[in-house]
Amino acid sequence: MSNINKGKLYLFTSYAPGAGKSYLMVERAAQQKAKGKKIIIGFLNSDHRDIDEILKDHHVRRHFHKKYSLKKILELRPDLVVMDELGMRGKNRDKKSFVYEDIEILLEHGIDVYTSANLKRFEQMNPQFKKISGIGIRTTIPDIFLEKAHRICFIDRSPKQMREDFQSGLLFDPEEMTSKIMQKNFQPETLETYRNLSLELLKNRYPDKLEIYER
């Protein structure tokens, strides 16, 4: 299949969890549905609060719960597929694979994909984030998906607002809230440094495909 027939990858990312990547992704997918595009919700992380309400408000239904079937998605021949959590594994019920491996197949079949991932999960980014907080990611996402992206949609929520949302319990369950990693990630100075590093990296390396959304 030639490059001209390949689908386009849209990456929704930010500097920390809880910025609203998946919510913006669903909103943008709903806009495409309103234009007549055939949309499939392949995978949405069940940890996202109120995500089902957003789907309902935009008249977008889930085709799968917890796990998706790549084979079934291909049979449905959609224009666009929403695949949350680019670096997650074990969500394809047909075979054990990473979400990004299945996304490659969708793109090869000429299907556009909306996906999400925190910037620090990528190979080239992870070491720089680790220098800031000492927290690294064991399983990273190949950098090729930053290169493949047609658009990189960066959700720029202010560190102050992120900190307030975290402290108020809006972002995570109580168990996650008390974890040392989360506590460290959501320190004001860590959030500020994460944000500055993220914007610097993206503006320097991917200026032509970068879109910034303030939330």
CSV table of C-alpha atoms in Angstrom, one decimal:
chain,number,residue,atom,x,y,z
A,1,MET,CA,0.0,0.0,0.0
A,2,SER,CA,1.5,3.4,-1.0
A,3,ASN,CA,2.0,6.2,1.4
A,4,ILE,CA,-0.8,8.3,-0.3
A,5,ASN,CA,-3.4,5.7,0.8
A,6,LYS,CA,-2.2,5.5,4.4
A,7,GLY,CA,-4.3,6.9,7.3
A,8,LYS,CA,-3.3,9.9,9.3
A,9,LEU,CA,-2.3,9.7,12.9
A,10,TYR,CA,-3.4,12.4,15.3
A,11,LEU,CA,-1.6,12.3,18.7
A,12,PHE,CA,-3.2,14.0,21.7
A,13,THR,CA,-0.6,14.6,24.4
A,14,SER,CA,0.4,16.7,27.4
A,15,TYR,CA,3.0,17.0,30.1
A,16,ALA,CA,1.1,15.2,32.8
A,17,PRO,CA,-1.9,12.8,33.3
A,18,GLY,CA,-5.2,14.5,33.9
A,19,ALA,CA,-4.8,17.4,31.4
A,20,GLY,CA,-7.8,16.3,29.3
A,21,LYS,CA,-6.1,14.4,26.4
A,22,SER,CA,-8.8,11.8,26.0
A,23,TYR,CA,-11.7,14.2,26.4
A,24,LEU,CA,-10.4,16.5,23.7
A,25,MET,CA,-9.8,13.5,21.5
A,26,VAL,CA,-13.4,12.3,21.9
A,27,GLU,CA,-14.7,15.8,21.3
A,28,ARG,CA,-12.7,16.1,18.0
A,29,ALA,CA,-13.9,12.6,17.0
A,30,ALA,CA,-17.5,13.7,17.6
A,31,GLN,CA,-16.9,16.7,15.3
A,32,GLN,CA,-15.8,14.4,12.6
A,33,LYS,CA,-18.9,12.2,13.1
A,34,ALA,CA,-21.1,15.3,12.7
A,35,LYS,CA,-19.4,15.9,9.3
A,36,GLY,CA,-20.5,12.4,8.2
A,37,LYS,CA,-17.4,10.4,9.0
A,38,LYS,CA,-17.8,6.8,10.2
A,39,ILE,CA,-16.3,6.8,13.7
A,40,ILE,CA,-15.3,3.7,15.8
A,41,ILE,CA,-14.4,4.0,19.5
A,42,GLY,CA,-11.8,1.2,19.5
A,43,PHE,CA,-10.5,1.7,23.1
A,44,LEU,CA,-11.0,4.2,25.9
A,45,ASN,CA,-9.4,3.7,29.2
A,46,SER,CA,-12.1,3.0,31.8
A,47,ASP,CA,-10.3,5.1,34.4
A,48,HIS,CA,-11.4,8.3,32.6
A,49,ARG,CA,-14.1,9.9,34.7
A,50,ASP,CA,-17.3,11.0,33.0
A,51,ILE,CA,-16.0,9.8,29.6
A,52,ASP,CA,-19.3,8.0,28.9
A,53,GLU,CA,-21.2,11.1,29.6
A,54,ILE,CA,-19.2,13.0,27.0
A,55,LEU,CA,-19.8,10.2,24.5
A,56,LYS,CA,-23.5,10.3,25.2
A,57,ASP,CA,-23.6,14.1,24.9
A,58,HIS,CA,-22.0,13.9,21.4
A,59,HIS,CA,-24.1,10.8,20.3
A,60,VAL,CA,-21.1,8.6,20.0
A,61,ARG,CA,-21.4,5.0,21.1
A,62,ARG,CA,-18.8,2.5,22.2
A,63,HIS,CA,-18.3,-0.4,20.0
A,64,PHE,CA,-16.2,-2.3,22.5
A,65,HIS,CA,-15.9,-2.4,26.3
A,66,LYS,CA,-12.5,-3.0,28.1
A,67,LYS,CA,-11.0,-4.9,25.0
A,68,TYR,CA,-11.4,-4.3,21.3
A,69,SER,CA,-11.2,-6.6,18.3
A,70,LEU,CA,-8.8,-5.3,15.6
A,71,LYS,CA,-10.3,-7.8,13.2
A,72,LYS,CA,-13.8,-6.5,13.8
A,73,ILE,CA,-12.7,-2.8,13.5
A,74,LEU,CA,-11.2,-3.6,10.0
A,75,GLU,CA,-14.4,-5.4,9.0
A,76,LEU,CA,-16.5,-2.3,9.9
A,77,ARG,CA,-14.3,-0.2,7.6
A,78,PRO,CA,-14.4,3.1,9.5
A,79,ASP,CA,-13.0,6.5,8.5
A,80,LEU,CA,-11.6,7.2,11.9
A,81,VAL,CA,-10.8,5.1,15.0
A,82,VAL,CA,-10.2,6.4,18.5
A,83,MET,CA,-7.5,4.4,20.2
A,84,ASP,CA,-6.7,5.7,23.7
A,85,GLU,CA,-3.4,5.0,25.6
A,86,LEU,CA,-0.9,4.5,22.7
A,87,GLY,CA,1.6,2.6,25.0
A,88,MET,CA,-0.8,0.2,26.6
A,89,ARG,CA,-0.7,-3.6,26.0
A,90,GLY,CA,-3.2,-6.4,26.2
A,91,LYS,CA,-6.3,-4.6,25.0
A,92,ASN,CA,-6.7,-6.4,21.7
A,93,ARG,CA,-8.8,-9.5,22.3
A,94,ASP,CA,-7.6,-11.1,19.1
A,95,LYS,CA,-4.0,-11.2,20.1
A,96,LYS,CA,-1.5,-9.9,22.7
A,97,SER,CA,-0.2,-6.6,21.2
A,98,PHE,CA,0.5,-3.0,22.1
A,99,VAL,CA,-2.0,-0.4,21.0
A,100,TYR,CA,0.6,1.2,18.9
A,101,GLU,CA,1.2,-2.0,16.9
A,102,ASP,CA,-2.5,-2.2,16.1
A,103,ILE,CA,-2.6,1.5,15.1
A,104,GLU,CA,0.1,0.8,12.6
A,105,ILE,CA,-2.2,-1.8,10.9
A,106,LEU,CA,-5.1,0.6,10.9
A,107,LEU,CA,-2.9,3.3,9.2
A,108,GLU,CA,-1.8,0.8,6.6
A,109,HIS,CA,-5.4,0.2,5.8
A,110,GLY,CA,-6.0,3.9,5.1
A,111,ILE,CA,-7.9,4.5,8.4
A,112,ASP,CA,-7.2,7.7,10.3
A,113,VAL,CA,-6.5,7.3,14.1
A,114,TYR,CA,-6.9,9.5,17.1
A,115,THR,CA,-4.7,8.4,20.0
A,116,SER,CA,-3.4,9.7,23.3
A,117,ALA,CA,-0.2,9.3,25.4
A,118,ASN,CA,1.7,11.4,27.8
A,119,LEU,CA,4.9,12.9,26.2
A,120,LYS,CA,7.2,11.3,28.8
A,121,ARG,CA,6.2,7.8,27.6
A,122,PHE,CA,8.2,8.2,24.4
A,123,GLU,CA,11.7,6.8,24.1
A,124,GLN,CA,13.5,10.1,23.4
A,125,MET,CA,11.5,12.1,26.0
A,126,ASN,CA,11.5,9.7,28.9
A,127,PRO,CA,15.2,10.2,30.0
A,128,GLN,CA,14.7,13.9,30.1
A,129,PHE,CA,11.6,13.7,32.3
A,130,LYS,CA,13.4,11.2,34.5
A,131,LYS,CA,16.2,13.7,35.2
A,132,ILE,CA,13.6,16.1,36.6
A,133,SER,CA,11.7,13.8,39.0
A,134,GLY,CA,13.7,10.6,39.1
A,135,ILE,CA,10.6,8.8,37.8
A,136,GLY,CA,11.1,6.8,34.6
A,137,ILE,CA,8.9,4.6,32.4
A,138,ARG,CA,9.7,1.0,32.0
A,139,THR,CA,7.9,0.4,28.8
A,140,THR,CA,8.3,3.3,26.4
A,141,ILE,CA,6.6,4.1,23.1
A,142,PRO,CA,8.8,4.0,20.0
A,143,ASP,CA,9.7,7.5,18.8
A,144,ILE,CA,8.5,6.6,15.3
A,145,PHE,CA,5.0,7.5,16.4
A,146,LEU,CA,6.0,11.1,16.9
A,147,GLU,CA,7.4,11.1,13.4
A,148,LYS,CA,4.4,9.3,12.0
A,149,ALA,CA,1.9,11.8,13.5
A,150,HIS,CA,0.2,14.1,11.1
A,151,ARG,CA,-0.7,16.4,14.0
A,152,ILE,CA,0.5,16.5,17.6
A,153,CYS,CA,-2.2,18.1,19.7
A,154,PHE,CA,-0.7,19.3,22.9
A,155,ILE,CA,-3.1,20.1,25.8
A,156,ASP,CA,-1.7,23.0,27.7
A,157,ARG,CA,-3.4,23.1,31.1
A,158,SER,CA,-1.7,25.4,33.5
A,159,PRO,CA,0.4,23.8,36.3
A,160,LYS,CA,-1.6,25.7,38.9
A,161,GLN,CA,-4.9,24.3,37.6
A,162,MET,CA,-3.4,20.8,37.3
A,163,ARG,CA,-2.2,21.0,40.9
A,164,GLU,CA,-5.6,22.3,42.1
A,165,ASP,CA,-7.5,19.5,40.2
A,166,PHE,CA,-5.1,16.9,41.7
A,167,GLN,CA,-5.6,18.1,45.3
A,168,SER,CA,-9.3,18.3,44.9
A,169,GLY,CA,-9.5,14.7,43.9
A,170,LEU,CA,-10.9,15.4,40.4
A,171,LEU,CA,-8.2,13.5,38.5
A,172,PHE,CA,-7.6,10.1,40.2
A,173,ASP,CA,-9.0,7.6,42.6
A,174,PRO,CA,-7.9,7.9,46.3
A,175,GLU,CA,-5.5,5.0,46.0
A,176,GLU,CA,-3.6,6.7,43.1
A,177,MET,CA,-3.7,10.0,44.9
A,178,THR,CA,-1.7,8.7,47.8
A,179,SER,CA,1.0,7.0,45.7
A,180,LYS,CA,4.5,8.5,46.0
A,181,ILE,CA,4.9,8.7,42.3
A,182,MET,CA,1.7,10.8,41.9
A,183,GLN,CA,2.6,13.0,44.8
A,184,LYS,CA,6.0,13.7,43.3
A,185,ASN,CA,4.6,14.2,39.8
A,186,PHE,CA,2.1,16.8,41.0
A,187,GLN,CA,4.5,19.0,43.0
A,188,PRO,CA,4.2,22.6,41.6
A,189,GLU,CA,7.9,22.8,40.6
A,190,THR,CA,7.7,19.4,38.9
A,191,LEU,CA,4.6,20.3,36.9
A,192,GLU,CA,6.1,23.6,35.8
A,193,THR,CA,9.4,22.0,34.7
A,194,TYR,CA,7.5,19.2,32.9
A,195,ARG,CA,5.4,21.8,31.0
A,196,ASN,CA,8.4,23.9,30.0
A,197,LEU,CA,10.4,20.9,28.8
A,198,SER,CA,7.5,19.5,26.8
A,199,LEU,CA,6.8,22.7,24.9
A,200,GLU,CA,10.5,23.3,24.3
A,201,LEU,CA,11.0,19.8,22.9
A,202,LEU,CA,7.9,19.9,20.7
A,203,LYS,CA,8.5,23.4,19.3
A,204,ASN,CA,12.1,22.5,18.5
A,205,ARG,CA,11.5,19.1,17.0
A,206,TYR,CA,8.0,19.1,15.5
A,207,PRO,CA,7.0,22.7,14.9
A,208,ASP,CA,5.2,22.0,11.6
A,209,LYS,CA,2.8,19.5,13.1
A,210,LEU,CA,2.3,21.0,16.6
A,211,GLU,CA,-1.1,22.4,17.7
A,212,ILE,CA,-1.5,23.8,21.2
A,213,TYR,CA,-4.9,23.7,23.0
A,214,GLU,CA,-5.4,25.6,26.2
A,215,ARG,CA,-7.9,23.8,28.6
